[in-house]
Short mmCIF file of C-alpha atoms and ligand atoms in Angstrom, two decimals:
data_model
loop_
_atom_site.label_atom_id
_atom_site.label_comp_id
_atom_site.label_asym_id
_atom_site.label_seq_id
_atom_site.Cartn_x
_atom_site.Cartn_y
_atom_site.Cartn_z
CA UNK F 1 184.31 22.53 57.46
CA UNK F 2 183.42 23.91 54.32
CA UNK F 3 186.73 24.61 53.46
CA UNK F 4 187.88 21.16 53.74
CA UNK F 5 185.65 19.50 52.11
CA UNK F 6 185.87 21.68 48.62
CA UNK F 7 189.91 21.21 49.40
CA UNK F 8 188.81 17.13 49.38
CA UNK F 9 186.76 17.60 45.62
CA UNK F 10 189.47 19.54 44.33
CA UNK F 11 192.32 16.74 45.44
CA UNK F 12 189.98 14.40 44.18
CA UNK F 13 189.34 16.27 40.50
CA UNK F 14 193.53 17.03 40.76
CA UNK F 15 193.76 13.12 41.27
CA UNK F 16 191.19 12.22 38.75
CA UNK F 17 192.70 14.33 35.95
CA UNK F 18 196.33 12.95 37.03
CA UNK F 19 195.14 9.39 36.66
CA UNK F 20 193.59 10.13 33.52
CA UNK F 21 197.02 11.81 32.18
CA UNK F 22 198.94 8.65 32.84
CA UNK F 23 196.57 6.27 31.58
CA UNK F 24 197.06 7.96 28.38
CA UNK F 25 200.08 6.95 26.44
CA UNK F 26 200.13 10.72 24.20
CA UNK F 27 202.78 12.64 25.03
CA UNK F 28 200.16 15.48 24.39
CA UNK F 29 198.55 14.99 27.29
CA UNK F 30 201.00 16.24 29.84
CA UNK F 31 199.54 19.98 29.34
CA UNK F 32 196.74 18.21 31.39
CA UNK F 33 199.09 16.56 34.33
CA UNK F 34 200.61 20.25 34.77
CA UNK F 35 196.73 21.65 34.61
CA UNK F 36 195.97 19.40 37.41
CA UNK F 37 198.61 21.71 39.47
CA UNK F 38 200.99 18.56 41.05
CA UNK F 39 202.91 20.26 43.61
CA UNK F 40 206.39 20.20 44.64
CA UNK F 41 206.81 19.17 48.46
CA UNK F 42 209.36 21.24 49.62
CA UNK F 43 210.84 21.11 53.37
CA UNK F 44 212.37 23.99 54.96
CA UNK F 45 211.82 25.40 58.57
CA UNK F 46 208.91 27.00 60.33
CA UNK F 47 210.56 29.21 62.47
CA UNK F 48 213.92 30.40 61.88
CA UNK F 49 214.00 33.93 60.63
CA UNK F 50 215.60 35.48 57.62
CA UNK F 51 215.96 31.14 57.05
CA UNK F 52 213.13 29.37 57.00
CA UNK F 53 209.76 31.07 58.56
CA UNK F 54 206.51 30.76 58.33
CA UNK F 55 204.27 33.85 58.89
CA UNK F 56 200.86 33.04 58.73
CA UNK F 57 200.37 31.90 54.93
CA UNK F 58 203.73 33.27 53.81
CA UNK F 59 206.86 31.53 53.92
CA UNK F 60 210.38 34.08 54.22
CA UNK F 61 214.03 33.98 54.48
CA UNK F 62 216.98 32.62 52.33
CA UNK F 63 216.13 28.92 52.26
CA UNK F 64 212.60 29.90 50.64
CA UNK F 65 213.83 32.52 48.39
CA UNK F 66 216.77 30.07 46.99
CA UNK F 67 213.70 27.30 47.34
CA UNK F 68 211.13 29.11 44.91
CA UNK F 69 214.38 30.17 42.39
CA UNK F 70 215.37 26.28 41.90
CA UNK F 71 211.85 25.37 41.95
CA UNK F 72 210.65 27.65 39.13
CA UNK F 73 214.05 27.48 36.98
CA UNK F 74 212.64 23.28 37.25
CA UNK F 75 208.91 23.69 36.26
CA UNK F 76 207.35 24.70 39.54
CA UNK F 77 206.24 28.44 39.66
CA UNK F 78 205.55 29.83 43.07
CA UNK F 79 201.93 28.59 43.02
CA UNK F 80 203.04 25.21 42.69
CA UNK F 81 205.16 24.95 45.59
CA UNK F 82 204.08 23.46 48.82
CA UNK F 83 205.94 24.13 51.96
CA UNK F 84 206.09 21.36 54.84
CA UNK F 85 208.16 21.52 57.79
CA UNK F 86 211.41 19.99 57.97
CA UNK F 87 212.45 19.93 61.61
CA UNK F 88 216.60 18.70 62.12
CA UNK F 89 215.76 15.37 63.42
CA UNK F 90 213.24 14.78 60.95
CA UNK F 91 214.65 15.43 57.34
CA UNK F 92 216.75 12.16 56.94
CA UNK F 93 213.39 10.28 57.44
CA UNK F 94 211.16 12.62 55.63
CA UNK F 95 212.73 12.12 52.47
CA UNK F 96 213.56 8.40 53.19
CA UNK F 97 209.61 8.15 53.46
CA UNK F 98 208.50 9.85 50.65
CA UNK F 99 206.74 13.15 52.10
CA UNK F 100 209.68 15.78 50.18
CA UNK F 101 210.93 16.10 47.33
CA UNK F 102 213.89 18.13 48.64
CA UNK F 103 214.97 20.16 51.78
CA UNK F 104 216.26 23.22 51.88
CA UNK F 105 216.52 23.72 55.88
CA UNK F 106 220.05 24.92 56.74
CA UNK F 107 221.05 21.07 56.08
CA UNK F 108 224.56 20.04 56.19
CA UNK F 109 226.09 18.07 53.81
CA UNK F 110 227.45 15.11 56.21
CA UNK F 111 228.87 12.37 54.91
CA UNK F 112 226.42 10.79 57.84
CA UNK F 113 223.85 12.09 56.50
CA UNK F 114 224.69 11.07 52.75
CA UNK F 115 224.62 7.02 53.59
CA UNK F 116 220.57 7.71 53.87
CA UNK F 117 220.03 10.61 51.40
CA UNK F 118 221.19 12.68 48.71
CA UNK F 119 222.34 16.28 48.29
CA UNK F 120 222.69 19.42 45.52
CA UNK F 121 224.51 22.17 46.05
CA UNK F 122 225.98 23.68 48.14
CA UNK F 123 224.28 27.13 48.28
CA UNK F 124 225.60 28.42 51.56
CA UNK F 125 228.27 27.88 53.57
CA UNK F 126 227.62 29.12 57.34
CA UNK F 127 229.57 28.35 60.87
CA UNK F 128 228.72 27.13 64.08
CA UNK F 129 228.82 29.73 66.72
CA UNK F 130 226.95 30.33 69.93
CA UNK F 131 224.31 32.67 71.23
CA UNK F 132 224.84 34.15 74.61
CA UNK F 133 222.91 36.72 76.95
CA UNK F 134 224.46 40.71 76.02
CA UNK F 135 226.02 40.80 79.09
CA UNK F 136 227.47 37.10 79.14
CA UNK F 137 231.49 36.44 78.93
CA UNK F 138 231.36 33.28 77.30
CA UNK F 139 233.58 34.00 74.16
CA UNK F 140 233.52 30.39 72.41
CA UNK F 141 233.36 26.50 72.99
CA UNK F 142 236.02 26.46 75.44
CA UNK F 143 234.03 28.90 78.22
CA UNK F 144 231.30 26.27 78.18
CA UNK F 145 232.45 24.24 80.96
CA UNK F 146 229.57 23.83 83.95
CA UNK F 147 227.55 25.80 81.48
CA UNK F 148 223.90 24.88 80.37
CA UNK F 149 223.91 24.37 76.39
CA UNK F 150 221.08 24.04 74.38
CA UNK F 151 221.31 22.61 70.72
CA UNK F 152 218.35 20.77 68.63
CA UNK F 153 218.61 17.22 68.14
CA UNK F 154 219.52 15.32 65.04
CA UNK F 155 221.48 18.67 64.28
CA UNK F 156 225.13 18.68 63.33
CA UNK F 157 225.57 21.35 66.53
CA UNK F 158 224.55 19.06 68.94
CA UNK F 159 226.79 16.08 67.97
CA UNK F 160 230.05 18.41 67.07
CA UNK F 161 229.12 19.34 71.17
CA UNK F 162 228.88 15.92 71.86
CA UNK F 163 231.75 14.94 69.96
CA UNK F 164 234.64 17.77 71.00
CA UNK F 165 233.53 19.41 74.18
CA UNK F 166 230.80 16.74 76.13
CA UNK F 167 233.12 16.54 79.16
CA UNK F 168 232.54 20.03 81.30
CA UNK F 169 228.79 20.74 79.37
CA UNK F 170 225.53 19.82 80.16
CA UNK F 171 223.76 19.86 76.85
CA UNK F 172 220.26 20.20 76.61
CA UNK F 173 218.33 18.89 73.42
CA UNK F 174 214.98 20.78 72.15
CA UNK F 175 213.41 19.85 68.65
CA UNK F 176 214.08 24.21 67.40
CA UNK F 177 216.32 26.67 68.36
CA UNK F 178 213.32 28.71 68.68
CA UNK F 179 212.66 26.90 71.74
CA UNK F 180 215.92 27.04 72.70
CA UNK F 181 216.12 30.86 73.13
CA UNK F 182 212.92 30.41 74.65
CA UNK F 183 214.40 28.61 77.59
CA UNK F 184 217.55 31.20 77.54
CA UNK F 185 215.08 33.94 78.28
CA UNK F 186 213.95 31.73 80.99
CA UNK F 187 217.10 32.13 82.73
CA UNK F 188 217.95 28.14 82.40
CA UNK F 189 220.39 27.81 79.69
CA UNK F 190 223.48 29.85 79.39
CA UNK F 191 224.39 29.69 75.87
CA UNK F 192 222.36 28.09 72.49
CA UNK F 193 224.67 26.95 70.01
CA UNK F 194 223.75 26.39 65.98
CA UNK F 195 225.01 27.47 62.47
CA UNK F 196 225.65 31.43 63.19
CA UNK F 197 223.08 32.76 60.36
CA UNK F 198 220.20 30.77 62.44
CA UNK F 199 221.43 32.35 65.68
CA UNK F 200 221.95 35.82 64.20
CA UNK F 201 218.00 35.85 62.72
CA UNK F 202 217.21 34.75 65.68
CA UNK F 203 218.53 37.19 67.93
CA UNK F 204 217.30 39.93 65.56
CA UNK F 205 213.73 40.17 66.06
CA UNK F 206 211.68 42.42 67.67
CA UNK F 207 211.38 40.21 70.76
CA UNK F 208 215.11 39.14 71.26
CA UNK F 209 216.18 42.40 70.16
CA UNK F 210 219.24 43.58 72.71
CA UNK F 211 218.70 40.65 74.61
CA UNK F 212 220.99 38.71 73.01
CA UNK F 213 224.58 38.49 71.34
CA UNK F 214 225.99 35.81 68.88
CA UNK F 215 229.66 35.62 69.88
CA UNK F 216 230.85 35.60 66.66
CA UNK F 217 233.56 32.67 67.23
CA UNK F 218 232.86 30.17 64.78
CA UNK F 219 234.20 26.56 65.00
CA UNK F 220 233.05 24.54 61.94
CA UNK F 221 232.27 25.07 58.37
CA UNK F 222 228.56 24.12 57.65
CA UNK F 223 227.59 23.69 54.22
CA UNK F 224 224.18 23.96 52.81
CA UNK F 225 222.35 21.44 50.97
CA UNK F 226 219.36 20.88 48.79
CA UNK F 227 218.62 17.37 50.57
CA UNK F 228 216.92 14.83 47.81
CA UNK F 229 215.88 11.25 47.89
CA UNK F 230 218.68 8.88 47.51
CA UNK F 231 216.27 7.19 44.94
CA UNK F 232 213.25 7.53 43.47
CA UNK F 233 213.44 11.52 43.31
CA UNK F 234 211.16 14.09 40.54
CA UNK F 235 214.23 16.30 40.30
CA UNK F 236 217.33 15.91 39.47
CA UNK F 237 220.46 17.02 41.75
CA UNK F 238 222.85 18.43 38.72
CA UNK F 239 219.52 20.29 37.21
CA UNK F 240 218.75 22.27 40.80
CA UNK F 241 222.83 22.86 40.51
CA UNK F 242 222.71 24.40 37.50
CA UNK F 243 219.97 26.20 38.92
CA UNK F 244 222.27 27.59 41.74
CA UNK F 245 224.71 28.28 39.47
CA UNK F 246 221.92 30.65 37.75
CA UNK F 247 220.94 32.62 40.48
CA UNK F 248 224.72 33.30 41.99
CA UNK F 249 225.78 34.23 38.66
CA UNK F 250 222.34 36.68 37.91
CA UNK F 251 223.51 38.56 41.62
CA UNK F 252 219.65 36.95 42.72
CA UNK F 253 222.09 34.94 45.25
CA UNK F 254 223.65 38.18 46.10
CA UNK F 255 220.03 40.02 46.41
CA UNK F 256 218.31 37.19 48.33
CA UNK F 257 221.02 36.97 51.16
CA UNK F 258 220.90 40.41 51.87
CA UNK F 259 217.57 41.02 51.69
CA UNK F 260 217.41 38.20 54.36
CA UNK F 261 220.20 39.48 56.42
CA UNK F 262 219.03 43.46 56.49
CA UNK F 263 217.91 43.62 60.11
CA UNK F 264 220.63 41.36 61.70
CA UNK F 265 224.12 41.68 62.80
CA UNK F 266 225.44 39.32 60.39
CA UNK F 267 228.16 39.50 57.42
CA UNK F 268 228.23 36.17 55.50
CA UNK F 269 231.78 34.72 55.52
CA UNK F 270 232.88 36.08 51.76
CA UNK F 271 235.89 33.40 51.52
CA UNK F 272 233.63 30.77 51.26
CA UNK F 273 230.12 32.64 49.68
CA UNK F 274 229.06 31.94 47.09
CA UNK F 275 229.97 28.17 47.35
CA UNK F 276 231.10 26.09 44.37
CA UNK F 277 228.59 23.22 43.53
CA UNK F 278 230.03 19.92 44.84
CA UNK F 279 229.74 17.17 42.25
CA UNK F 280 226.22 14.99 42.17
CA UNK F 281 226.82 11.30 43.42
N1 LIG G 301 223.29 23.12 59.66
C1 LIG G 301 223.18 22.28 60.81
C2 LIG G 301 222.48 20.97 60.51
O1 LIG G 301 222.18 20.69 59.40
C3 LIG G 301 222.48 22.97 61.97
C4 LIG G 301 221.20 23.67 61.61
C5 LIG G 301 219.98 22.77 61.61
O2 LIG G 301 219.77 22.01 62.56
O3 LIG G 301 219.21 22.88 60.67
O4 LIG G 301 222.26 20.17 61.37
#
């Protein structure tokens, strides 16, 4: 109780100062605005290990470590960052609505996805694979038929699914993959299918551990984006590329997806990593 209400008085001072900063015309001022601490909203997932995780008050994996490079090479130090959740079927709208100022969730570039926002990079490039049971024979797409599937909606797993193999497979939509293993340790669902980085952390903690295989068939190319506001947006999309660029070329790239990698079975695909930027719209 407490808690909250000093958090009010200090959004209220933070506010107060802001206002104050603006109303002033002196470019001298803006040591104040960056005084007041304005945060950078940053999306990225809750629960996808070695991606996107939250652990209590700390935030891990490769999305958050390539997150808090951009952000501080553009003016936000670490302290300055605010994490909010980004789940799939959400981000479009999230940033559409003004609650991020850019995602960095596993989110395909799509050219879908492009008519409602923006995107830097890319800074990965993963494929889509699927997660079976150890002692499962399903060895790709094409064993799926009769099979129970699940994928996460307003992902780009689901609708490739829907688009190439909906005939023989009953898919099943859940808002995380986390809940989607969930419901494969159940027993009801045969096989979970997502980018093959997201399956692999998944599979690779201490709960899943042995449980699990990822089949290591991919059948798309998936390319990571920093998703921005089509307008409107505090950064700019060529300034968190040159950003990228920085970190792949000072091996903190290199570091950040092996450190994030250690404990799973997972090589990243060394054709295509480290991407090449893609030109800003
Ligand atoms: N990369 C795919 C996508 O953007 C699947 C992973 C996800 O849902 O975040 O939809």
């Amino acid at each position: 109780m407490r808690k909250t209400r000093y958090a009010a008085v200090a959004i209220a001072a933070a506010a107060a100062l802001t206002l104050s900063a603006c109303g002033s015309e002196s470019g001298s001022d803006s040591g104040s605005t960056e005084g007041a601490g304005e945060k950078i909203r940053i999306g990225i997932k809750f629960d996808q290990p070695g991606l996107g995780f939250k652990d209590g008050s700390e935030y891990t994996g490769f999305d958050v470590d390539v997150a808090k490079y951009v952000a501080n090479e553009l003016g936000y130090p670490e302290d300055r960052i605010e994490f909010i959740s980004s789940p799939s079927a959400q981000r479009e709208n999230m940033l559409e609505n003004d609650q991020l100022d850019m995602i960095f969730a596993t989110y395909s570039i799509t050219d879908t996805r492009k008519e409602k926002v923006a995107f830097a990079g890319p800074y990965f490039v993963a494929g889509q694979d699927l997660l079976v049971p150890s002692d499962s024979d399903i060895s790709g797409p094409e064993d799926l038929d009769g099979k129970n599937l699940c994928s996460v909606t307003g992902s780009t797993s689901a609708q490739k699914i829907k688009d190439n193999y909906a005939a023989g497979v009953n898919l099943l939509e859940q808002p995380s993959y986390a809940e989607c293993v969930t419901a494969m340790q159940g027993g009801s669902i045969d096989a979970v299918t997502t980018d093959d980085i997201i399956l692999a952390g998944l599979a690779s903690t201490d709960a899943n551990k042995g449980k699990f295989k990822v089949v290591g068939n991919t059948f798309s190319e998936e390319n990571y984006g920093v998703g921005l506001p089509k307008e409107g947006g505090i950064v700019k999309c060529e300034d968190i590329n040159a950003a990228i660029t920085k970190m792949i070329d000072d091996g903190a790239w290199e570091e950040a997806i092996k450190k994030n990698t250690e404990g799973a079975d997972y090589t990243f695909n060394a054709e295509l990593n480290p991407p090449k930027m893609d030109a800003c719209a």
